[in-house]
Tab-separated table of C-alpha atoms in Angstrom:
chain	number	residue	atom	x	y	z
A	1	UNK	CA	86.692	92.161	76.583
A	2	UNK	CA	85.399	93.004	80.016
A	3	UNK	CA	82.119	93.964	81.607
A	4	UNK	CA	81.504	96.174	84.629
A	5	UNK	CA	79.204	94.647	87.208
A	6	UNK	CA	75.820	96.273	87.588
A	7	UNK	CA	75.930	96.120	91.366
A	8	UNK	CA	78.910	97.724	93.002
A	9	UNK	CA	81.023	95.432	95.174
A	10	UNK	CA	82.006	96.392	98.718
A	11	UNK	CA	85.476	97.404	97.447
A	12	UNK	CA	83.909	99.880	95.029
A	13	UNK	CA	81.769	101.315	97.826
A	14	UNK	CA	84.890	101.767	99.934
A	15	UNK	CA	86.594	103.640	97.086
A	16	UNK	CA	83.563	105.915	96.656
A	17	UNK	CA	83.489	106.570	100.409
A	18	UNK	CA	87.191	107.447	100.462
A	19	UNK	CA	86.796	109.883	97.572
A	20	UNK	CA	83.795	111.493	99.262
A	21	UNK	CA	85.666	111.820	102.543
A	22	UNK	CA	88.802	113.255	100.948
A	23	UNK	CA	86.759	115.721	98.888
A	24	UNK	CA	84.773	116.987	101.871
A	25	UNK	CA	87.941	117.262	103.956
A	26	UNK	CA	89.686	119.106	101.145
A	27	UNK	CA	87.017	121.790	101.048
A	28	UNK	CA	88.020	122.908	104.526
A	29	UNK	CA	91.703	122.851	103.538
A	30	UNK	CA	91.553	124.668	100.214
A	31	UNK	CA	93.853	127.538	101.096
A	32	UNK	CA	96.999	128.122	99.082
A	33	UNK	CA	99.911	125.778	99.520
A	34	UNK	CA	102.601	126.704	101.997
A	35	UNK	CA	106.089	127.321	100.698
A	36	UNK	CA	107.352	124.757	103.239
A	37	UNK	CA	105.753	121.340	102.647
A	38	UNK	CA	104.637	118.920	105.311
A	39	UNK	CA	107.229	116.410	106.428
A	40	UNK	CA	105.282	113.191	105.802
A	41	UNK	CA	103.219	111.820	102.949
A	42	UNK	CA	101.275	108.613	102.326
A	43	UNK	CA	99.827	107.546	98.995
A	44	UNK	CA	97.434	104.870	97.722
A	45	UNK	CA	96.989	103.560	94.192
A	46	UNK	CA	93.329	104.541	93.817
A	47	UNK	CA	93.120	103.794	90.074
A	48	UNK	CA	94.121	100.183	90.776
A	49	UNK	CA	91.362	99.898	93.378
A	50	UNK	CA	88.824	100.876	90.722
A	51	UNK	CA	90.204	98.416	88.167
A	52	UNK	CA	90.101	95.654	90.803
A	53	UNK	CA	86.304	95.825	90.592
A	54	UNK	CA	86.092	95.244	86.853
A	55	UNK	CA	84.660	91.863	85.922
A	56	UNK	CA	86.498	89.897	83.251
A	57	UNK	CA	85.125	86.856	81.488
A	58	UNK	CA	87.965	84.515	82.402
A	59	UNK	CA	90.210	86.159	84.971
A	60	UNK	CA	90.362	88.010	88.261
A	61	UNK	CA	92.931	90.739	88.882
A	62	UNK	CA	93.812	92.506	92.124
A	63	UNK	CA	96.498	95.138	92.539
A	64	UNK	CA	97.228	97.155	95.690
A	65	UNK	CA	99.897	99.853	96.055
A	66	UNK	CA	100.832	102.026	99.017
A	67	UNK	CA	103.849	104.196	99.819
A	68	UNK	CA	105.224	106.451	102.555
A	69	UNK	CA	107.570	109.421	102.096
A	70	UNK	CA	109.559	111.420	104.633
A	71	UNK	CA	110.460	114.851	103.297
A	72	UNK	CA	113.763	116.530	104.129
A	73	UNK	CA	115.378	119.755	102.947
A	74	UNK	CA	117.389	118.441	99.990
A	75	UNK	CA	116.400	114.816	99.537
A	76	UNK	CA	113.438	112.645	100.541
A	77	UNK	CA	113.149	109.081	101.857
A	78	UNK	CA	110.460	106.714	100.599
A	79	UNK	CA	109.331	103.133	101.013
A	80	UNK	CA	106.440	101.196	99.536
A	81	UNK	CA	104.645	97.917	98.991
A	82	UNK	CA	102.803	96.439	96.014
A	83	UNK	CA	100.682	93.260	95.954
A	84	UNK	CA	99.494	91.743	92.673
A	85	UNK	CA	97.165	88.786	92.208
A	86	UNK	CA	95.935	87.116	89.021
A	87	UNK	CA	93.636	84.099	88.626
A	88	UNK	CA	92.976	83.161	85.015
A	89	UNK	CA	91.042	80.227	83.531
A	90	UNK	CA	91.586	79.236	79.921
A	91	UNK	CA	89.289	76.794	78.108
A	92	UNK	CA	90.103	75.481	74.647
A	93	UNK	CA	88.797	72.898	72.196
A	94	UNK	CA	91.378	71.535	69.779
A	95	UNK	CA	91.614	68.816	67.182
A	96	UNK	CA	93.693	66.663	69.517
A	97	UNK	CA	91.869	67.151	72.796
A	98	UNK	CA	88.196	67.071	73.649
A	99	UNK	CA	88.456	69.758	76.304
A	100	UNK	CA	91.369	71.505	77.968
A	101	UNK	CA	91.214	73.634	81.109
A	102	UNK	CA	94.158	75.678	82.349
A	103	UNK	CA	93.891	77.451	85.701
A	104	UNK	CA	96.691	79.892	86.521
A	105	UNK	CA	97.465	81.714	89.772
A	106	UNK	CA	100.027	84.505	90.016
A	107	UNK	CA	101.046	86.312	93.210
A	108	UNK	CA	103.663	89.064	93.418
A	109	UNK	CA	104.924	90.789	96.566
A	110	UNK	CA	107.066	93.846	95.832
A	111	UNK	CA	108.915	95.909	98.442
A	112	UNK	CA	110.971	98.993	97.728
A	113	UNK	CA	112.979	101.580	99.628
A	114	UNK	CA	114.890	104.564	98.314
A	115	UNK	CA	115.269	108.311	97.889
A	116	UNK	CA	113.865	111.019	95.632
A	117	UNK	CA	114.527	114.689	94.937
A	118	UNK	CA	112.436	117.553	93.581
A	119	UNK	CA	113.618	118.936	90.235
A	120	UNK	CA	110.766	121.432	89.914
A	121	UNK	CA	108.343	122.772	92.494
A	122	UNK	CA	105.724	125.481	92.757
A	123	UNK	CA	102.537	125.826	94.784
A	124	UNK	CA	100.582	123.256	92.778
A	125	UNK	CA	102.917	121.203	90.584
A	126	UNK	CA	105.949	119.228	91.706
A	127	UNK	CA	108.262	117.104	89.566
A	128	UNK	CA	110.783	114.732	91.061
A	129	UNK	CA	113.182	111.931	90.219
A	130	UNK	CA	114.077	109.011	92.440
A	131	UNK	CA	115.946	105.740	92.797
A	132	UNK	CA	114.750	102.729	94.821
A	133	UNK	CA	116.122	99.358	95.760
A	134	UNK	CA	113.430	96.762	95.076
A	135	UNK	CA	112.801	93.169	96.118
A	136	UNK	CA	110.108	91.065	94.442
A	137	UNK	CA	108.864	87.628	95.466
A	138	UNK	CA	106.662	85.830	92.930
A	139	UNK	CA	104.685	82.598	92.894
A	140	UNK	CA	103.188	81.196	89.695
A	141	UNK	CA	101.093	77.999	89.700
A	142	UNK	CA	99.390	76.495	86.659
A	143	UNK	CA	97.044	73.490	86.591
A	144	UNK	CA	96.175	71.801	83.289
A	145	UNK	CA	93.482	69.181	82.728
A	146	UNK	CA	92.756	67.253	79.555
A	147	UNK	CA	89.442	65.441	79.880
A	148	UNK	CA	90.076	63.317	76.789
A	149	UNK	CA	92.975	61.579	78.541
A	150	UNK	CA	91.994	62.443	82.123
A	151	UNK	CA	95.420	63.686	83.130
A	152	UNK	CA	96.443	66.650	85.207
A	153	UNK	CA	99.753	68.498	85.099
A	154	UNK	CA	101.008	71.075	87.559
A	155	UNK	CA	103.671	73.716	86.980
A	156	UNK	CA	105.142	75.797	89.808
A	157	UNK	CA	107.464	78.743	89.361
A	158	UNK	CA	108.959	80.568	92.334
A	159	UNK	CA	111.218	83.568	91.876
A	160	UNK	CA	113.141	86.099	93.934
A	161	UNK	CA	114.145	89.308	92.190
A	162	UNK	CA	116.534	92.047	93.271
A	163	UNK	CA	117.030	95.279	91.429
A	164	UNK	CA	116.959	99.032	91.054
A	165	UNK	CA	113.946	101.141	90.181
A	166	UNK	CA	114.383	104.594	88.692
A	167	UNK	CA	111.339	106.834	88.357
A	168	UNK	CA	110.084	110.241	87.327
A	169	UNK	CA	107.003	111.474	89.193
A	170	UNK	CA	104.574	114.272	88.426
A	171	UNK	CA	102.435	115.475	91.317
A	172	UNK	CA	99.582	117.986	91.441
A	173	UNK	CA	98.421	119.523	94.734
A	174	UNK	CA	94.794	120.637	94.731
A	175	UNK	CA	94.971	121.601	98.445
A	176	UNK	CA	97.767	122.017	100.965
A	177	UNK	CA	97.488	118.381	102.015
A	178	UNK	CA	95.920	116.424	99.153
A	179	UNK	CA	97.525	115.649	95.822
A	180	UNK	CA	97.463	113.159	92.962
A	181	UNK	CA	100.541	111.742	91.244
A	182	UNK	CA	101.725	109.225	88.691
A	183	UNK	CA	105.102	107.718	87.730
A	184	UNK	CA	107.218	106.752	84.752
A	185	UNK	CA	109.345	103.816	85.917
A	186	UNK	CA	112.421	101.960	84.662
A	187	UNK	CA	113.298	98.751	86.523
A	188	UNK	CA	116.302	96.459	86.250
A	189	UNK	CA	116.002	93.096	87.989
A	190	UNK	CA	118.244	90.125	88.585
A	191	UNK	CA	115.748	87.259	88.859
A	192	UNK	CA	116.321	83.783	90.303
A	193	UNK	CA	113.762	81.173	89.219
A	194	UNK	CA	112.968	77.716	90.588
A	195	UNK	CA	110.705	75.486	88.513
A	196	UNK	CA	108.877	72.286	89.291
A	197	UNK	CA	106.410	70.246	87.244
A	198	UNK	CA	104.463	67.064	87.849
A	199	UNK	CA	102.538	64.583	85.741
A	200	UNK	CA	100.564	61.477	86.718
A	201	UNK	CA	102.724	58.418	87.349
A	202	UNK	CA	105.944	60.387	86.885
A	203	UNK	CA	108.408	61.860	89.385
A	204	UNK	CA	108.395	65.662	89.568
A	205	UNK	CA	110.931	67.630	87.556
A	206	UNK	CA	112.994	70.435	89.067
A	207	UNK	CA	115.117	73.129	87.451
A	208	UNK	CA	116.378	76.646	88.091
A	209	UNK	CA	117.642	79.629	86.140
A	210	UNK	CA	118.898	83.194	86.461
A	211	UNK	CA	117.704	86.048	84.265
A	212	UNK	CA	118.305	89.759	83.836
A	213	UNK	CA	115.182	91.783	83.175
A	214	UNK	CA	114.843	95.432	82.138
A	215	UNK	CA	111.363	97.025	82.023
A	216	UNK	CA	110.053	100.442	81.073
A	217	UNK	CA	106.580	101.338	82.366
A	218	UNK	CA	104.508	104.279	81.248
A	219	UNK	CA	102.180	105.833	83.868
A	220	UNK	CA	99.663	103.180	84.883
A	221	UNK	CA	98.672	104.069	88.432
A	222	UNK	CA	97.165	107.261	89.785
A	223	UNK	CA	97.966	107.811	93.458
A	224	UNK	CA	95.900	109.818	95.915
A	225	UNK	CA	98.295	111.319	98.462
A	226	UNK	CA	97.895	112.932	101.878
A	227	UNK	CA	100.607	115.103	103.445
A	228	UNK	CA	100.838	115.658	107.199
């Protein structure tokens, strides 16, 4: 369950300003699309910026996505960056403990580089498929406190992931320069994990593991793109 804040945060004001600017600029650029596209494109995950301003009862989420594309005759080059942040607090009363507090921090840094190709294109709608090489660096920290016994435990998980990202993108141009798009993504990662945990009056524990991970993601992010 989540509630939207009554007063808009500065981030929300920035999003509103960007939409207003893009809309006003688009009015002066509303002629039909050229048959030959522009050679460069940048895109921002605007839907994530809006969700970043939602207020949850026990967690804070931030997600930022940006990409750049260089368009060529037969195939296109692209690179991008994604930053994810999660801070979640969990409180629980149980039969065994008087009060338990768990505070979790997650940070993900995702870089990708690859190519894509149009499979359908007209003046307004473009469909394309692509393949990227992706690197993800993650940091997960969890603090647990039990006030009945007054102990604190800490769990750290660090991971480095390498993999391939295949995607299908649908893009709609509402002017020659401005468009919106979204992706269906399949990712396959080889993930290397390092774990550490600590308890009062005990030496820390260390371990590591290797996992294979395959994910399928339906469209989650709407990008606002500018071609130049």
